[in-house]
PDB file of C-alpha atoms in Angstrom:
ATOM      1  CA  MET A   1      12.541  38.826  19.077  1.00  0.00           C
ATOM      2  CA  ASP A   2      16.131  40.004  18.928  1.00  0.00           C
ATOM      3  CA  TYR A   3      17.129  39.906  15.260  1.00  0.00           C
ATOM      4  CA  ALA A   4      20.690  39.141  16.372  1.00  0.00           C
ATOM      5  CA  ASP A   5      19.381  35.636  17.109  1.00  0.00           C
ATOM      6  CA  VAL A   6      18.178  35.211  13.522  1.00  0.00           C
ATOM      7  CA  CYS A   7      20.105  34.039  10.477  1.00  0.00           C
ATOM      8  CA  VAL A   8      18.528  34.925   7.140  1.00  0.00           C
ATOM      9  CA  LEU A   9      19.419  31.973   4.925  1.00  0.00           C
ATOM     10  CA  VAL A  10      19.306  32.413   1.151  1.00  0.00           C
ATOM     11  CA  PRO A  11      20.245  29.423  -1.068  1.00  0.00           C
ATOM     12  CA  THR A  12      21.095  30.685  -4.554  1.00  0.00           C
ATOM     13  CA  TYR A  13      22.159  29.670  -8.011  1.00  0.00           C
ATOM     14  CA  ASN A  14      22.558  32.280 -10.745  1.00  0.00           C
ATOM     15  CA  GLU A  15      20.410  34.964  -9.104  1.00  0.00           C
ATOM     16  CA  ALA A  16      22.493  37.996 -10.127  1.00  0.00           C
ATOM     17  CA  GLU A  17      19.409  39.935 -11.229  1.00  0.00           C
ATOM     18  CA  THR A  18      17.861  39.922  -7.759  1.00  0.00           C
ATOM     19  CA  ILE A  19      20.259  38.848  -5.014  1.00  0.00           C
ATOM     20  CA  ALA A  20      21.690  42.297  -4.179  1.00  0.00           C
ATOM     21  CA  GLU A  21      18.211  43.767  -3.702  1.00  0.00           C
ATOM     22  CA  VAL A  22      17.098  40.768  -1.646  1.00  0.00           C
ATOM     23  CA  VAL A  23      20.073  41.022   0.720  1.00  0.00           C
ATOM     24  CA  ALA A  24      19.717  44.804   1.023  1.00  0.00           C
ATOM     25  CA  SER A  25      15.986  44.587   1.784  1.00  0.00           C
ATOM     26  CA  TYR A  26      16.519  42.255   4.737  1.00  0.00           C
ATOM     27  CA  ARG A  27      19.416  44.280   6.058  1.00  0.00           C
ATOM     28  CA  ASP A  28      17.157  47.326   5.883  1.00  0.00           C
ATOM     29  CA  GLU A  29      14.657  45.430   8.033  1.00  0.00           C
ATOM     30  CA  GLY A  30      17.349  45.032  10.704  1.00  0.00           C
ATOM     31  CA  PHE A  31      18.757  41.594   9.845  1.00  0.00           C
ATOM     32  CA  HIS A  32      22.528  41.836   9.713  1.00  0.00           C
ATOM     33  CA  ASN A  33      23.224  38.083   9.733  1.00  0.00           C
ATOM     34  CA  VAL A  34      22.438  37.226   6.114  1.00  0.00           C
ATOM     35  CA  LEU A  35      23.978  33.993   4.840  1.00  0.00           C
ATOM     36  CA  VAL A  36      23.965  33.292   1.111  1.00  0.00           C
ATOM     37  CA  ILE A  37      24.922  29.719   0.288  1.00  0.00           C
ATOM     38  CA  ASP A  38      25.609  29.534  -3.403  1.00  0.00           C
ATOM     39  CA  GLY A  39      25.631  26.593  -5.776  1.00  0.00           C
ATOM     40  CA  ASP A  40      28.699  27.847  -7.657  1.00  0.00           C
ATOM     41  CA  SER A  41      26.894  30.498  -9.724  1.00  0.00           C
ATOM     42  CA  THR A  42      28.529  31.725 -12.908  1.00  0.00           C
ATOM     43  CA  ASP A  43      26.779  35.095 -13.243  1.00  0.00           C
ATOM     44  CA  GLY A  44      28.329  37.087 -10.403  1.00  0.00           C
ATOM     45  CA  THR A  45      25.742  36.219  -7.759  1.00  0.00           C
ATOM     46  CA  ARG A  46      28.332  35.761  -5.012  1.00  0.00           C
ATOM     47  CA  GLU A  47      30.106  39.039  -5.641  1.00  0.00           C
ATOM     48  CA  LEU A  48      26.849  41.007  -5.693  1.00  0.00           C
ATOM     49  CA  ALA A  49      25.677  39.342  -2.492  1.00  0.00           C
ATOM     50  CA  GLU A  50      28.915  40.179  -0.705  1.00  0.00           C
ATOM     51  CA  GLU A  51      28.760  43.794  -1.880  1.00  0.00           C
ATOM     52  CA  ALA A  52      25.221  44.026  -0.483  1.00  0.00           C
ATOM     53  CA  GLY A  53      26.456  42.875   2.933  1.00  0.00           C
ATOM     54  CA  ALA A  54      25.846  39.128   2.993  1.00  0.00           C
ATOM     55  CA  HIS A  55      28.199  36.418   4.197  1.00  0.00           C
ATOM     56  CA  VAL A  56      28.659  34.121   1.205  1.00  0.00           C
ATOM     57  CA  VAL A  57      29.552  30.424   1.244  1.00  0.00           C
ATOM     58  CA  VAL A  58      29.940  28.154  -1.786  1.00  0.00           C
ATOM     59  CA  GLN A  59      28.246  24.824  -1.153  1.00  0.00           C
ATOM     60  CA  ARG A  60      30.235  21.640  -1.621  1.00  0.00           C
ATOM     61  CA  GLY A  61      27.619  19.740  -3.587  1.00  0.00           C
ATOM     62  CA  SER A  62      24.708  20.832  -5.737  1.00  0.00           C
ATOM     63  CA  GLY A  63      20.988  21.338  -5.299  1.00  0.00           C
ATOM     64  CA  LYS A  64      18.868  23.421  -2.954  1.00  0.00           C
ATOM     65  CA  GLY A  65      18.297  20.639  -0.450  1.00  0.00           C
ATOM     66  CA  GLN A  66      21.992  19.946  -0.037  1.00  0.00           C
ATOM     67  CA  ALA A  67      22.674  23.678   0.288  1.00  0.00           C
ATOM     68  CA  VAL A  68      20.127  24.156   3.071  1.00  0.00           C
ATOM     69  CA  ARG A  69      21.339  21.138   5.047  1.00  0.00           C
ATOM     70  CA  GLU A  70      24.976  22.167   4.730  1.00  0.00           C
ATOM     71  CA  ALA A  71      24.237  25.761   5.709  1.00  0.00           C
ATOM     72  CA  VAL A  72      22.218  24.984   8.835  1.00  0.00           C
ATOM     73  CA  GLU A  73      24.432  22.140  10.016  1.00  0.00           C
ATOM     74  CA  GLU A  74      27.813  23.778   9.402  1.00  0.00           C
ATOM     75  CA  HIS A  75      27.472  27.541   9.056  1.00  0.00           C
ATOM     76  CA  VAL A  76      24.460  28.701  11.082  1.00  0.00           C
ATOM     77  CA  GLU A  77      24.934  29.324  14.781  1.00  0.00           C
ATOM     78  CA  ALA A  78      21.841  31.489  15.386  1.00  0.00           C
ATOM     79  CA  THR A  79      18.864  30.142  17.316  1.00  0.00           C
ATOM     80  CA  TYR A  80      16.388  30.973  14.565  1.00  0.00           C
ATOM     81  CA  VAL A  81      16.584  30.648  10.785  1.00  0.00           C
ATOM     82  CA  LEU A  82      14.564  32.623   8.242  1.00  0.00           C
ATOM     83  CA  MET A  83      14.866  30.810   4.911  1.00  0.00           C
ATOM     84  CA  LEU A  84      13.879  32.317   1.576  1.00  0.00           C
ATOM     85  CA  ASP A  85      14.699  32.186  -2.113  1.00  0.00           C
ATOM     86  CA  GLY A  86      17.002  34.719  -3.697  1.00  0.00           C
ATOM     87  CA  ASP A  87      14.697  35.500  -6.628  1.00  0.00           C
ATOM     88  CA  GLY A  88      12.980  38.546  -5.142  1.00  0.00           C
ATOM     89  CA  THR A  89       9.551  36.916  -4.944  1.00  0.00           C
ATOM     90  CA  TYR A  90       9.143  37.289  -1.166  1.00  0.00           C
ATOM     91  CA  GLU A  91       8.488  40.423   0.848  1.00  0.00           C
ATOM     92  CA  ALA A  92      11.106  41.369   3.431  1.00  0.00           C
ATOM     93  CA  SER A  93       8.495  43.176   5.526  1.00  0.00           C
ATOM     94  CA  ASP A  94       6.766  39.807   6.084  1.00  0.00           C
ATOM     95  CA  ALA A  95       9.769  38.639   8.119  1.00  0.00           C
ATOM     96  CA  THR A  96       8.255  39.842  11.391  1.00  0.00           C
ATOM     97  CA  LYS A  97       5.094  37.810  10.740  1.00  0.00           C
ATOM     98  CA  MET A  98       7.182  34.781   9.875  1.00  0.00           C
ATOM     99  CA  LEU A  99       9.317  34.943  13.014  1.00  0.00           C
ATOM    100  CA  GLY A 100       6.605  35.916  15.472  1.00  0.00           C
ATOM    101  CA  PRO A 101       5.173  32.414  16.017  1.00  0.00           C
ATOM    102  CA  LEU A 102       8.636  31.105  16.977  1.00  0.00           C
ATOM    103  CA  THR A 103       8.383  33.122  20.201  1.00  0.00           C
ATOM    104  CA  GLU A 104       4.916  31.675  20.863  1.00  0.00           C
ATOM    105  CA  GLY A 105       5.907  28.011  21.067  1.00  0.00           C
ATOM    106  CA  TYR A 106       6.043  27.050  17.401  1.00  0.00           C
ATOM    107  CA  ASP A 107       9.200  25.540  15.924  1.00  0.00           C
ATOM    108  CA  HIS A 108       8.367  25.805  12.233  1.00  0.00           C
ATOM    109  CA  VAL A 109       6.522  28.462  10.222  1.00  0.00           C
ATOM    110  CA  ILE A 110       5.438  28.201   6.594  1.00  0.00           C
ATOM    111  CA  GLY A 111       4.675  31.270   4.510  1.00  0.00           C
ATOM    112  CA  ASP A 112       1.436  30.813   2.553  1.00  0.00           C
ATOM    113  CA  ARG A 113       2.062  32.281  -0.898  1.00  0.00           C
ATOM    114  CA  PHE A 114      -1.554  31.804  -1.960  1.00  0.00           C
ATOM    115  CA  ALA A 115      -2.765  34.255   0.684  1.00  0.00           C
ATOM    116  CA  ASP A 116      -1.538  37.215  -1.391  1.00  0.00           C
ATOM    117  CA  MET A 117      -0.262  36.007  -4.736  1.00  0.00           C
ATOM    118  CA  ARG A 118       0.300  38.850  -7.151  1.00  0.00           C
ATOM    119  CA  PRO A 119      -0.689  38.509 -10.833  1.00  0.00           C
ATOM    120  CA  GLY A 120       1.898  36.622 -12.858  1.00  0.00           C
ATOM    121  CA  ALA A 121       3.689  35.227  -9.823  1.00  0.00           C
ATOM    122  CA  MET A 122       2.833  31.643 -10.757  1.00  0.00           C
ATOM    123  CA  THR A 123       1.771  30.004 -13.996  1.00  0.00           C
ATOM    124  CA  ARG A 124      -1.560  28.237 -14.205  1.00  0.00           C
ATOM    125  CA  LEU A 125       0.234  24.879 -14.508  1.00  0.00           C
ATOM    126  CA  ASN A 126       2.224  25.558 -11.347  1.00  0.00           C
ATOM    127  CA  LYS A 127      -0.902  26.659  -9.479  1.00  0.00           C
ATOM    128  CA  VAL A 128      -2.719  23.451 -10.398  1.00  0.00           C
ATOM    129  CA  GLY A 129       0.320  21.356  -9.508  1.00  0.00           C
ATOM    130  CA  ASN A 130       0.712  23.096  -6.155  1.00  0.00           C
ATOM    131  CA  ARG A 131      -2.957  22.576  -5.290  1.00  0.00           C
ATOM    132  CA  ILE A 132      -2.779  18.876  -6.149  1.00  0.00           C
ATOM    133  CA  ILE A 133       0.420  18.374  -4.142  1.00  0.00           C
ATOM    134  CA  ASN A 134      -0.987  20.190  -1.113  1.00  0.00           C
ATOM    135  CA  ARG A 135      -4.174  18.123  -1.161  1.00  0.00           C
ATOM    136  CA  ALA A 136      -2.186  14.917  -1.605  1.00  0.00           C
ATOM    137  CA  PHE A 137      -0.007  15.872   1.351  1.00  0.00           C
ATOM    138  CA  ALA A 138      -3.043  16.581   3.540  1.00  0.00           C
ATOM    139  CA  PHE A 139      -4.603  13.239   2.565  1.00  0.00           C
ATOM    140  CA  ILE A 140      -1.440  11.164   3.039  1.00  0.00           C
ATOM    141  CA  HIS A 141       0.054  12.823   6.107  1.00  0.00           C
ATOM    142  CA  GLY A 142      -3.035  14.138   7.876  1.00  0.00           C
ATOM    143  CA  GLN A 143      -1.922  17.792   8.123  1.00  0.00           C
ATOM    144  CA  ASP A 144      -3.033  20.751   6.054  1.00  0.00           C
ATOM    145  CA  PHE A 145      -0.131  23.203   5.796  1.00  0.00           C
ATOM    146  CA  ARG A 146      -1.788  24.924   2.800  1.00  0.00           C
ATOM    147  CA  ASP A 147       1.476  25.601   0.928  1.00  0.00           C
ATOM    148  CA  ILE A 148       4.082  22.915   1.606  1.00  0.00           C
ATOM    149  CA  LEU A 149       6.192  23.986  -1.391  1.00  0.00           C
ATOM    150  CA  SER A 150       6.692  27.512  -0.095  1.00  0.00           C
ATOM    151  CA  GLY A 151      10.345  28.517   0.084  1.00  0.00           C
ATOM    152  CA  TYR A 152       9.622  31.098   2.771  1.00  0.00           C
ATOM    153  CA  ARG A 153      10.237  29.348   6.103  1.00  0.00           C
ATOM    154  CA  ALA A 154      11.119  30.283   9.648  1.00  0.00           C
ATOM    155  CA  PHE A 155      12.274  27.617  12.082  1.00  0.00           C
ATOM    156  CA  THR A 156      14.423  26.931  15.072  1.00  0.00           C
ATOM    157  CA  ARG A 157      17.815  25.470  14.266  1.00  0.00           C
ATOM    158  CA  GLU A 158      17.230  22.779  16.891  1.00  0.00           C
ATOM    159  CA  SER A 159      14.035  21.546  15.225  1.00  0.00           C
ATOM    160  CA  PHE A 160      15.769  21.453  11.845  1.00  0.00           C
ATOM    161  CA  LEU A 161      18.562  19.296  13.218  1.00  0.00           C
ATOM    162  CA  ASP A 162      15.950  16.862  14.574  1.00  0.00           C
ATOM    163  CA  MET A 163      14.661  16.233  11.046  1.00  0.00           C
ATOM    164  CA  THR A 164      15.850  13.453   8.789  1.00  0.00           C
ATOM    165  CA  LEU A 165      16.417  15.192   5.461  1.00  0.00           C
ATOM    166  CA  THR A 166      18.022  13.582   2.418  1.00  0.00           C
ATOM    167  CA  SER A 167      16.735  15.519  -0.597  1.00  0.00           C
ATOM    168  CA  ASP A 168      19.359  17.352  -2.641  1.00  0.00           C
ATOM    169  CA  GLY A 169      16.978  19.346  -4.834  1.00  0.00           C
ATOM    170  CA  PHE A 170      13.678  21.189  -4.631  1.00  0.00           C
ATOM    171  CA  GLY A 171      12.126  18.360  -2.629  1.00  0.00           C
ATOM    172  CA  ILE A 172      13.606  19.855   0.550  1.00  0.00           C
ATOM    173  CA  GLU A 173      10.444  21.837   1.347  1.00  0.00           C
ATOM    174  CA  THR A 174       8.323  18.710   0.973  1.00  0.00           C
ATOM    175  CA  GLU A 175      10.674  16.743   3.224  1.00  0.00           C
ATOM    176  CA  MET A 176      10.539  19.441   5.884  1.00  0.00           C
ATOM    177  CA  ALA A 177       6.736  19.476   5.814  1.00  0.00           C
ATOM    178  CA  VAL A 178       6.602  15.675   6.104  1.00  0.00           C
ATOM    179  CA  GLU A 179       9.052  15.711   9.008  1.00  0.00           C
ATOM    180  CA  CYS A 180       6.958  18.347  10.786  1.00  0.00           C
ATOM    181  CA  ALA A 181       3.873  16.139  10.453  1.00  0.00           C
ATOM    182  CA  LYS A 182       5.720  12.930  11.303  1.00  0.00           C
ATOM    183  CA  ARG A 183       7.519  14.263  14.385  1.00  0.00           C
ATOM    184  CA  ASP A 184       4.655  16.470  15.598  1.00  0.00           C
ATOM    185  CA  ILE A 185       6.864  19.544  15.347  1.00  0.00           C
ATOM    186  CA  PRO A 186       4.702  22.541  16.334  1.00  0.00           C
ATOM    187  CA  THR A 187       4.004  24.142  12.960  1.00  0.00           C
ATOM    188  CA  THR A 188       1.863  27.030  11.819  1.00  0.00           C
ATOM    189  CA  VAL A 189       1.135  28.858   8.578  1.00  0.00           C
ATOM    190  CA  VAL A 190       1.135  32.638   8.093  1.00  0.00           C
ATOM    191  CA  PRO A 191      -0.050  34.608   5.056  1.00  0.00           C
ATOM    192  CA  THR A 192       2.685  36.162   2.945  1.00  0.00           C
ATOM    193  CA  THR A 193       2.940  38.127  -0.278  1.00  0.00           C
ATOM    194  CA  TYR A 194       4.319  36.405  -3.356  1.00  0.00           C
ATOM    195  CA  TYR A 195       5.584  38.445  -6.306  1.00  0.00           C
ATOM    196  CA  PRO A 196       6.444  37.454  -9.886  1.00  0.00           C
ATOM    197  CA  ARG A 197      10.108  37.149 -10.746  1.00  0.00           C
ATOM    198  CA  PRO A 198      11.593  40.373 -12.088  1.00  0.00           C
ATOM    199  CA  ASN A 199      12.363  40.578 -15.791  1.00  0.00           C
ATOM    200  CA  GLY A 200      15.653  38.907 -16.579  1.00  0.00           C
ATOM    201  CA  SER A 201      15.430  36.489 -13.671  1.00  0.00           C
ATOM    202  CA  ASP A 202      14.976  32.897 -14.831  1.00  0.00           C
ATOM    203  CA  THR A 203      13.668  30.128 -12.618  1.00  0.00           C
ATOM    204  CA  ASN A 204      15.779  27.065 -11.861  1.00  0.00           C
ATOM    205  CA  LEU A 205      12.620  24.987 -11.354  1.00  0.00           C
ATOM    206  CA  ASN A 206      11.429  22.493 -13.966  1.00  0.00           C
ATOM    207  CA  PRO A 207       7.685  21.999 -13.282  1.00  0.00           C
ATOM    208  CA  VAL A 208       7.452  18.507 -14.789  1.00  0.00           C
ATOM    209  CA  ARG A 209      10.743  17.065 -13.532  1.00  0.00           C
ATOM    210  CA  ASP A 210      10.683  18.632 -10.088  1.00  0.00           C
ATOM    211  CA  GLY A 211       6.930  18.075  -9.719  1.00  0.00           C
ATOM    212  CA  GLY A 212       7.492  14.364 -10.327  1.00  0.00           C
ATOM    213  CA  ILE A 213      10.293  14.305  -7.766  1.00  0.00           C
ATOM    214  CA  ILE A 214       8.041  15.987  -5.200  1.00  0.00           C
ATOM    215  CA  PHE A 215       5.216  13.488  -5.786  1.00  0.00           C
ATOM    216  CA  LEU A 216       7.641  10.592  -5.409  1.00  0.00           C
ATOM    217  CA  GLU A 217       8.996  12.137  -2.222  1.00  0.00           C
ATOM    218  CA  LEU A 218       5.473  12.482  -0.799  1.00  0.00           C
ATOM    219  CA  TYR A 219       4.774   8.836  -1.541  1.00  0.00           C
ATOM    220  CA  ARG A 220       8.163   7.567  -0.331  1.00  0.00           C
ATOM    221  CA  ARG A 221       7.852   9.419   2.962  1.00  0.00           C
ATOM    222  CA  ALA A 222       4.420   7.877   3.552  1.00  0.00           C
ATOM    223  CA  LYS A 223       6.226   4.596   4.261  1.00  0.00           C
ATOM    224  CA  THR A 224       7.138   5.714   7.784  1.00  0.00           C
ATOM    225  CA  ASN A 225       4.312   8.176   8.438  1.00  0.00           C
ATOM    226  CA  ASN A 226       1.280   6.466   6.892  1.00  0.00           C
ATOM    227  CA  PRO A 227       2.221   2.863   6.050  1.00  0.00           C
ATOM    228  CA  LEU A 228      -1.400   1.863   5.530  1.00  0.00           C
ATOM    229  CA  PHE A 229      -1.589   4.267   2.587  1.00  0.00           C
ATOM    230  CA  TYR A 230       1.906   3.403   1.343  1.00  0.00           C
ATOM    231  CA  PHE A 231       1.377  -0.364   1.197  1.00  0.00           C
ATOM    232  CA  GLY A 232      -2.394  -0.245   0.852  1.00  0.00           C
ATOM    233  CA  SER A 233      -2.384   1.837  -2.334  1.00  0.00           C
ATOM    234  CA  VAL A 234      -0.099  -0.658  -4.093  1.00  0.00           C
ATOM    235  CA  GLY A 235      -2.029  -3.561  -2.584  1.00  0.00           C
ATOM    236  CA  LEU A 236      -5.368  -2.217  -3.788  1.00  0.00           C
ATOM    237  CA  THR A 237      -3.962  -1.590  -7.265  1.00  0.00           C
ATOM    238  CA  SER A 238      -2.542  -5.108  -7.476  1.00  0.00           C
ATOM    239  CA  THR A 239      -5.730  -6.675  -6.136  1.00  0.00           C
ATOM    240  CA  ALA A 240      -7.953  -4.655  -8.472  1.00  0.00           C
ATOM    241  CA  THR A 241      -5.768  -5.607 -11.442  1.00  0.00           C
ATOM    242  CA  GLY A 242      -5.903  -9.267 -10.448  1.00  0.00           C
ATOM    243  CA  VAL A 243      -9.677  -9.168 -10.040  1.00  0.00           C
ATOM    244  CA  GLY A 244     -10.038  -7.445 -13.412  1.00  0.00           C
ATOM    245  CA  LEU A 245      -7.934 -10.104 -15.123  1.00  0.00           C
ATOM    246  CA  ALA A 246      -9.885 -12.830 -13.324  1.00  0.00           C
ATOM    247  CA  GLY A 247     -13.118 -11.347 -14.627  1.00  0.00           C
ATOM    248  CA  TYR A 248     -11.738 -11.345 -18.147  1.00  0.00           C
ATOM    249  CA  VAL A 249     -10.608 -14.993 -17.842  1.00  0.00           C
ATOM    250  CA  ALA A 250     -14.005 -16.018 -16.459  1.00  0.00           C
ATOM    251  CA  TYR A 251     -15.827 -14.214 -19.264  1.00  0.00           C
ATOM    252  CA  GLU A 252     -13.685 -15.871 -21.932  1.00  0.00           C
ATOM    253  CA  TRP A 253     -14.148 -19.284 -20.310  1.00  0.00           C
ATOM    254  CA  PHE A 254     -17.913 -19.218 -19.805  1.00  0.00           C
ATOM    255  CA  ILE A 255     -18.988 -17.196 -22.836  1.00  0.00           C
ATOM    256  CA  ARG A 256     -16.468 -18.109 -25.519  1.00  0.00           C
ATOM    257  CA  ALA A 257     -15.071 -21.358 -24.086  1.00  0.00           C
ATOM    258  CA  ILE A 258     -11.526 -20.011 -24.406  1.00  0.00           C
ATOM    259  CA  SER A 259      -9.023 -20.659 -21.636  1.00  0.00           C
ATOM    260  CA  HIS A 260      -6.222 -18.262 -20.673  1.00  0.00           C
ATOM    261  CA  GLU A 261      -4.048 -20.211 -18.268  1.00  0.00           C
ATOM    262  CA  VAL A 262      -1.195 -17.723 -18.202  1.00  0.00           C
ATOM    263  CA  ILE A 263      -3.484 -14.758 -17.557  1.00  0.00           C
ATOM    264  CA  ALA A 264      -5.252 -16.771 -14.851  1.00  0.00           C
ATOM    265  CA  VAL A 265      -1.928 -17.389 -13.090  1.00  0.00           C
ATOM    266  CA  VAL A 266      -1.009 -13.693 -13.340  1.00  0.00           C
ATOM    267  CA  SER A 267      -4.435 -12.801 -11.981  1.00  0.00           C
ATOM    268  CA  ALA A 268      -4.056 -15.102  -8.982  1.00  0.00           C
ATOM    269  CA  ALA A 269      -0.550 -13.783  -8.294  1.00  0.00           C
ATOM    270  CA  GLY A 270      -1.793 -10.198  -8.454  1.00  0.00           C
ATOM    271  CA  ILE A 271      -4.622 -10.886  -6.010  1.00  0.00           C
ATOM    272  CA  LEU A 272      -2.383 -12.754  -3.559  1.00  0.00           C
ATOM    273  CA  PHE A 273       0.311 -10.086  -3.734  1.00  0.00           C
ATOM    274  CA  GLY A 274      -2.236  -7.322  -3.248  1.00  0.00           C
ATOM    275  CA  VAL A 275      -3.913  -8.973  -0.266  1.00  0.00           C
ATOM    276  CA  GLN A 276      -0.531  -9.604   1.373  1.00  0.00           C
ATOM    277  CA  LEU A 277       0.436  -5.954   0.945  1.00  0.00           C
ATOM    278  CA  LEU A 278      -2.882  -4.835   2.415  1.00  0.00           C
ATOM    279  CA  MET A 279      -2.343  -7.074   5.429  1.00  0.00           C
ATOM    280  CA  PHE A 280       1.220  -5.802   5.786  1.00  0.00           C
ATOM    281  CA  GLY A 281      -0.052  -2.236   5.616  1.00  0.00           C
ATOM    282  CA  VAL A 282      -2.576  -2.852   8.393  1.00  0.00           C
ATOM    283  CA  LEU A 283       0.077  -4.464  10.603  1.00  0.00           C
ATOM    284  CA  SER A 284       2.573  -1.671   9.909  1.00  0.00           C
ATOM    285  CA  ASP A 285      -0.025   0.944  10.770  1.00  0.00           C
ATOM    286  CA  LEU A 286      -0.770  -0.870  14.022  1.00  0.00           C
ATOM    287  CA  ILE A 287       2.937  -1.013  14.908  1.00  0.00           C
ATOM    288  CA  LEU A 288       3.333   2.682  14.107  1.00  0.00           C
ATOM    289  CA  SER A 289       0.346   3.587  16.292  1.00  0.00           C
ATOM    290  CA  LEU A 290       1.762   1.573  19.201  1.00  0.00           C
ATOM    291  CA  HIS A 291       5.181   3.159  18.690  1.00  0.00           C
ATOM    292  CA  ARG A 292       3.727   6.655  18.793  1.00  0.00           C
ATOM    293  CA  GLU A 293       1.737   5.821  21.909  1.00  0.00           C
ATOM    294  CA  GLN A 294       4.832   4.478  23.660  1.00  0.00           C
ATOM    295  CA  MET A 295       6.910   7.505  22.648  1.00  0.00           C
ATOM    296  CA  LYS A 296       4.220   9.807  23.972  1.00  0.00           C
ATOM    297  CA  ARG A 297       4.232   7.996  27.320  1.00  0.00           C
ATOM    298  CA  ILE A 298       8.035   8.190  27.492  1.00  0.00           C
ATOM    299  CA  GLU A 299       7.912  11.927  26.842  1.00  0.00           C
ATOM    300  CA  GLU A 300       5.286  12.363  29.561  1.00  0.00           C
ATOM    301  CA  LEU A 301       7.495  10.495  32.031  1.00  0.00           C
ATOM    302  CA  GLU A 302      10.446  12.710  31.190  1.00  0.00           C
TER     303      GLU A 302
END
């Protein structure tokens, strides 16, 4: 691959401790098109990036997701994009492995941090959270990408523009993974090295807040990719709750001769609502399957 066709994209916010070294390491690997899109840092990140040889743009809004969308849509003209964080946790020498599959027919490559994670690179809480999220993604969306939260990505600009992305924050990686599964974008995973942040470099990630956002994004995106799960999970919960309340009402009526009319009404409503959602989920899944079949036939005719 001609590295002139590659844009190294680095979204940043207050990464003064690491950004100069990150930019320099990729330029040393032969990448001269390094774009740093900055979220209006206050610690000199932009100046250090420019001194290291990067082209720096200040994003209009805020958040990693907004930065990535703005960069690719408005500032990147290269055919291929190599996206990474500016915190010095990724290895520049892995760039060749990341880009290689793009010349073999793949449109999206995810760097698997767990393949070579160095000691201290991730807290135990983050490891557990990542494992749970990856398993949930595989269950909901039917694809195992092993590390959907990895910030090390390589993709074609064209495939990125085909995605429907709305996340402004750290949910962007999750959205991209969902879109790859939903749109059958040829995707592969390659092992990469993941280092701990250098001393003095603080993470912008809040495990609890951002983890919750990612889980909600996984569930929300299931609406159009796995509607049976999306509606069925709520339907099963509502039905189970209704059945549980009905059991309680029946016990109180037959054993203690106490009636609970209000609870009985709530129980019936819960069961009816749950069954309706389950039926809607089945119908939605059928419609989605037919839609995918028709789209596949249209593509074959083209």
